[in-house]
PDB file of C-alpha atoms in Angstrom:
ATOM      1  CA  MET A 218     -89.692 218.694 229.367  1.00  0.00           C
ATOM      2  CA  LYS A 219     -91.379 217.449 232.496  1.00  0.00           C
ATOM      3  CA  LYS A 220     -91.209 213.697 233.100  1.00  0.00           C
ATOM      4  CA  ASN A 221     -94.592 211.922 233.179  1.00  0.00           C
ATOM      5  CA  ASN A 222     -94.139 208.245 234.095  1.00  0.00           C
ATOM      6  CA  ASP A 223     -97.877 207.666 234.355  1.00  0.00           C
ATOM      7  CA  LEU A 224     -98.455 208.798 230.776  1.00  0.00           C
ATOM      8  CA  GLY A 225     -95.609 206.542 229.650  1.00  0.00           C
ATOM      9  CA  LEU A 226     -97.193 203.580 231.441  1.00  0.00           C
ATOM     10  CA  LEU A 227    -100.538 204.357 229.817  1.00  0.00           C
ATOM     11  CA  ILE A 228     -98.889 204.347 226.385  1.00  0.00           C
ATOM     12  CA  VAL A 229     -97.189 200.999 227.095  1.00  0.00           C
ATOM     13  CA  ARG A 230    -100.482 199.534 228.383  1.00  0.00           C
ATOM     14  CA  ILE A 231    -102.400 200.705 225.318  1.00  0.00           C
ATOM     15  CA  SER A 232     -99.807 199.593 222.779  1.00  0.00           C
ATOM     16  CA  VAL A 233     -99.137 196.156 224.274  1.00  0.00           C
ATOM     17  CA  GLY A 234    -102.764 195.509 225.251  1.00  0.00           C
ATOM     18  CA  LEU A 235    -104.415 196.712 222.053  1.00  0.00           C
ATOM     19  CA  LEU A 236    -102.032 194.978 219.682  1.00  0.00           C
ATOM     20  CA  MET A 237    -102.371 191.628 221.476  1.00  0.00           C
ATOM     21  CA  LEU A 238    -106.133 192.044 221.809  1.00  0.00           C
ATOM     22  CA  LEU A 239    -106.326 192.202 218.015  1.00  0.00           C
ATOM     23  CA  HIS A 240    -104.544 188.833 217.870  1.00  0.00           C
ATOM     24  CA  GLY A 241    -107.012 187.437 220.387  1.00  0.00           C
ATOM     25  CA  ILE A 242    -110.036 188.739 218.499  1.00  0.00           C
ATOM     26  CA  GLY A 243    -108.682 187.081 215.367  1.00  0.00           C
ATOM     27  CA  LYS A 244    -108.477 183.780 217.211  1.00  0.00           C
ATOM     28  CA  MET A 245    -112.078 184.045 218.427  1.00  0.00           C
ATOM     29  CA  GLN A 246    -113.166 182.873 214.975  1.00  0.00           C
ATOM     30  CA  SER A 247    -111.203 179.648 215.230  1.00  0.00           C
ATOM     31  CA  ILE A 248    -108.582 178.163 217.508  1.00  0.00           C
ATOM     32  CA  ASP A 249    -108.002 175.109 215.338  1.00  0.00           C
ATOM     33  CA  PHE A 250    -104.372 176.122 214.742  1.00  0.00           C
ATOM     34  CA  VAL A 251    -103.716 176.342 218.474  1.00  0.00           C
ATOM     35  CA  GLN A 252    -105.433 173.021 219.119  1.00  0.00           C
ATOM     36  CA  GLN A 253    -103.347 171.365 216.400  1.00  0.00           C
ATOM     37  CA  LYS A 254    -100.097 172.746 217.838  1.00  0.00           C
ATOM     38  CA  LEU A 255    -101.042 171.509 221.307  1.00  0.00           C
ATOM     39  CA  LEU A 256    -101.781 168.026 219.985  1.00  0.00           C
ATOM     40  CA  GLU A 257     -98.463 168.002 218.106  1.00  0.00           C
ATOM     41  CA  GLY A 258     -96.742 168.982 221.346  1.00  0.00           C
ATOM     42  CA  GLY A 259     -98.448 166.177 223.257  1.00  0.00           C
ATOM     43  CA  LEU A 260    -100.561 168.567 225.312  1.00  0.00           C
ATOM     44  CA  PRO A 261    -104.294 168.336 225.992  1.00  0.00           C
ATOM     45  CA  ASN A 262    -106.612 170.058 223.552  1.00  0.00           C
ATOM     46  CA  PHE A 263    -108.543 172.000 226.224  1.00  0.00           C
ATOM     47  CA  LEU A 264    -105.486 174.191 226.893  1.00  0.00           C
ATOM     48  CA  SER A 265    -106.304 176.004 223.649  1.00  0.00           C
ATOM     49  CA  TYR A 266    -108.970 177.961 225.512  1.00  0.00           C
ATOM     50  CA  GLY A 267    -106.166 179.636 227.438  1.00  0.00           C
ATOM     51  CA  VAL A 268    -105.762 181.767 224.302  1.00  0.00           C
ATOM     52  CA  TYR A 269    -108.896 183.639 225.350  1.00  0.00           C
ATOM     53  CA  VAL A 270    -107.471 184.333 228.795  1.00  0.00           C
ATOM     54  CA  THR A 271    -104.003 185.376 227.614  1.00  0.00           C
ATOM     55  CA  GLN A 272    -104.949 187.150 224.377  1.00  0.00           C
ATOM     56  CA  VAL A 273    -108.349 188.658 225.193  1.00  0.00           C
ATOM     57  CA  ILE A 274    -108.926 188.983 228.940  1.00  0.00           C
ATOM     58  CA  ALA A 275    -105.333 189.870 229.941  1.00  0.00           C
ATOM     59  CA  PRO A 276    -104.998 192.578 227.234  1.00  0.00           C
ATOM     60  CA  ILE A 277    -108.333 194.086 228.306  1.00  0.00           C
ATOM     61  CA  LEU A 278    -107.043 194.230 231.890  1.00  0.00           C
ATOM     62  CA  LEU A 279    -103.933 196.011 230.625  1.00  0.00           C
ATOM     63  CA  LEU A 280    -105.913 198.427 228.480  1.00  0.00           C
ATOM     64  CA  ILE A 281    -108.258 199.557 231.207  1.00  0.00           C
ATOM     65  CA  GLY A 282    -105.649 199.414 233.949  1.00  0.00           C
ATOM     66  CA  TYR A 283    -107.430 197.033 236.270  1.00  0.00           C
ATOM     67  CA  ARG A 284    -105.270 194.489 238.104  1.00  0.00           C
ATOM     68  CA  THR A 285    -102.552 195.292 235.605  1.00  0.00           C
ATOM     69  CA  ARG A 286     -99.930 193.132 237.262  1.00  0.00           C
ATOM     70  CA  ILE A 287    -102.177 190.061 237.144  1.00  0.00           C
ATOM     71  CA  GLY A 288    -103.023 190.828 233.510  1.00  0.00           C
ATOM     72  CA  ALA A 289     -99.335 191.258 232.728  1.00  0.00           C
ATOM     73  CA  ALA A 290     -98.458 187.929 234.383  1.00  0.00           C
ATOM     74  CA  LEU A 291    -101.135 186.116 232.363  1.00  0.00           C
ATOM     75  CA  PHE A 292     -99.984 187.923 229.245  1.00  0.00           C
ATOM     76  CA  ILE A 293     -96.343 186.919 229.827  1.00  0.00           C
ATOM     77  CA  PHE A 294     -97.370 183.306 230.370  1.00  0.00           C
ATOM     78  CA  GLY A 295     -99.275 183.366 227.072  1.00  0.00           C
ATOM     79  CA  THR A 296     -96.468 184.914 225.041  1.00  0.00           C
ATOM     80  CA  LEU A 297     -93.866 182.536 226.443  1.00  0.00           C
ATOM     81  CA  PHE A 298     -96.190 179.579 225.887  1.00  0.00           C
ATOM     82  CA  ALA A 299     -96.687 180.653 222.262  1.00  0.00           C
ATOM     83  CA  MET A 300     -92.979 181.246 221.829  1.00  0.00           C
ATOM     84  CA  PHE A 301     -92.003 177.793 223.036  1.00  0.00           C
ATOM     85  CA  LEU A 302     -94.946 175.923 221.486  1.00  0.00           C
ATOM     86  CA  VAL A 303     -95.160 177.532 218.055  1.00  0.00           C
ATOM     87  CA  HIS A 304     -91.877 179.387 217.552  1.00  0.00           C
ATOM     88  CA  SER A 305     -89.384 177.211 219.425  1.00  0.00           C
ATOM     89  CA  THR A 306     -87.231 176.666 216.336  1.00  0.00           C
ATOM     90  CA  GLU A 307     -86.935 180.434 215.842  1.00  0.00           C
ATOM     91  CA  ILE A 308     -85.898 181.512 219.360  1.00  0.00           C
ATOM     92  CA  PHE A 309     -82.174 181.458 218.625  1.00  0.00           C
ATOM     93  CA  THR A 310     -82.353 182.615 215.004  1.00  0.00           C
ATOM     94  CA  MET A 311     -82.176 185.910 213.164  1.00  0.00           C
ATOM     95  CA  THR A 312     -84.112 187.089 210.135  1.00  0.00           C
ATOM     96  CA  GLN A 313     -82.343 187.799 206.862  1.00  0.00           C
ATOM     97  CA  HIS A 314     -82.493 191.498 207.786  1.00  0.00           C
ATOM     98  CA  GLY A 315     -80.742 191.042 211.136  1.00  0.00           C
ATOM     99  CA  GLY A 316     -83.730 191.081 213.490  1.00  0.00           C
ATOM    100  CA  TRP A 317     -84.606 188.452 216.051  1.00  0.00           C
ATOM    101  CA  SER A 318     -86.992 185.966 214.470  1.00  0.00           C
ATOM    102  CA  VAL A 319     -89.460 186.272 217.346  1.00  0.00           C
ATOM    103  CA  GLU A 320     -88.942 189.969 217.982  1.00  0.00           C
ATOM    104  CA  LEU A 321     -92.661 190.779 217.971  1.00  0.00           C
ATOM    105  CA  LEU A 322     -93.337 188.258 220.713  1.00  0.00           C
ATOM    106  CA  GLY A 323     -90.248 189.554 222.493  1.00  0.00           C
ATOM    107  CA  LEU A 324     -91.549 193.121 222.421  1.00  0.00           C
ATOM    108  CA  TYR A 325     -94.930 191.996 223.752  1.00  0.00           C
ATOM    109  CA  THR A 326     -93.283 189.933 226.484  1.00  0.00           C
ATOM    110  CA  PHE A 327     -90.825 192.594 227.643  1.00  0.00           C
ATOM    111  CA  GLY A 328     -93.517 195.278 227.563  1.00  0.00           C
ATOM    112  CA  ALA A 329     -95.648 193.092 229.823  1.00  0.00           C
ATOM    113  CA  VAL A 330     -92.642 192.400 232.083  1.00  0.00           C
ATOM    114  CA  ALA A 331     -92.207 196.151 232.506  1.00  0.00           C
ATOM    115  CA  LEU A 332     -95.881 196.465 233.474  1.00  0.00           C
ATOM    116  CA  LEU A 333     -95.542 193.552 235.888  1.00  0.00           C
ATOM    117  CA  PHE A 334     -92.868 195.500 237.764  1.00  0.00           C
ATOM    118  CA  THR A 335     -94.356 198.994 237.484  1.00  0.00           C
ATOM    119  CA  GLY A 336     -98.103 198.456 237.651  1.00  0.00           C
ATOM    120  CA  SER A 337    -100.658 200.526 235.791  1.00  0.00           C
ATOM    121  CA  GLY A 338     -99.790 204.083 236.806  1.00  0.00           C
ATOM    122  CA  LYS A 339    -102.400 206.624 237.831  1.00  0.00           C
ATOM    123  CA  TYR A 340    -104.227 206.778 234.475  1.00  0.00           C
ATOM    124  CA  ALA A 341    -106.112 203.550 235.094  1.00  0.00           C
ATOM    125  CA  VAL A 342    -109.456 202.258 236.285  1.00  0.00           C
ATOM    126  CA  SER A 343    -107.740 201.206 239.506  1.00  0.00           C
ATOM    127  CA  SER A 344    -104.323 202.226 240.736  1.00  0.00           C
ATOM    128  CA  ILE A 345    -104.373 201.721 244.511  1.00  0.00           C
ATOM    129  CA  HIS A 346    -104.447 197.937 244.834  1.00  0.00           C
ATOM    130  CA  GLN A 347    -101.120 196.050 245.039  1.00  0.00           C
ATOM    131  CA  TRP A 348    -102.021 194.164 241.832  1.00  0.00           C
ATOM    132  CA  ASP A 349    -102.646 197.380 239.894  1.00  0.00           C
TER     133      ASP A 349
END
């Protein structure tokens, strides 16, 4: 079988971007939960609007393959922020079935880290800029 790295990158971009975009769309109805967590953490309320950047705009950048590395960096920031703000008590724990308690966020984060290093591949809106 012939190796096709660009197709693999497209699949990673679609899976990571689409799945997180669905989370972001869900939060477009209300970000009260995020605002409450920020207040509990002693952080300013206006930071809650970063959800739209990290869970809507960044995934769209990944999906279409435009400035993928910038989108991936924003995405990583958002997943790590969520991990430490909302799931900090779960970072070093396992589920009753042996999985990492924050494995979904881990998969999103590591998928975005891979895209940060590789870029978008050739199946993208833009693939010639250093941030693609």
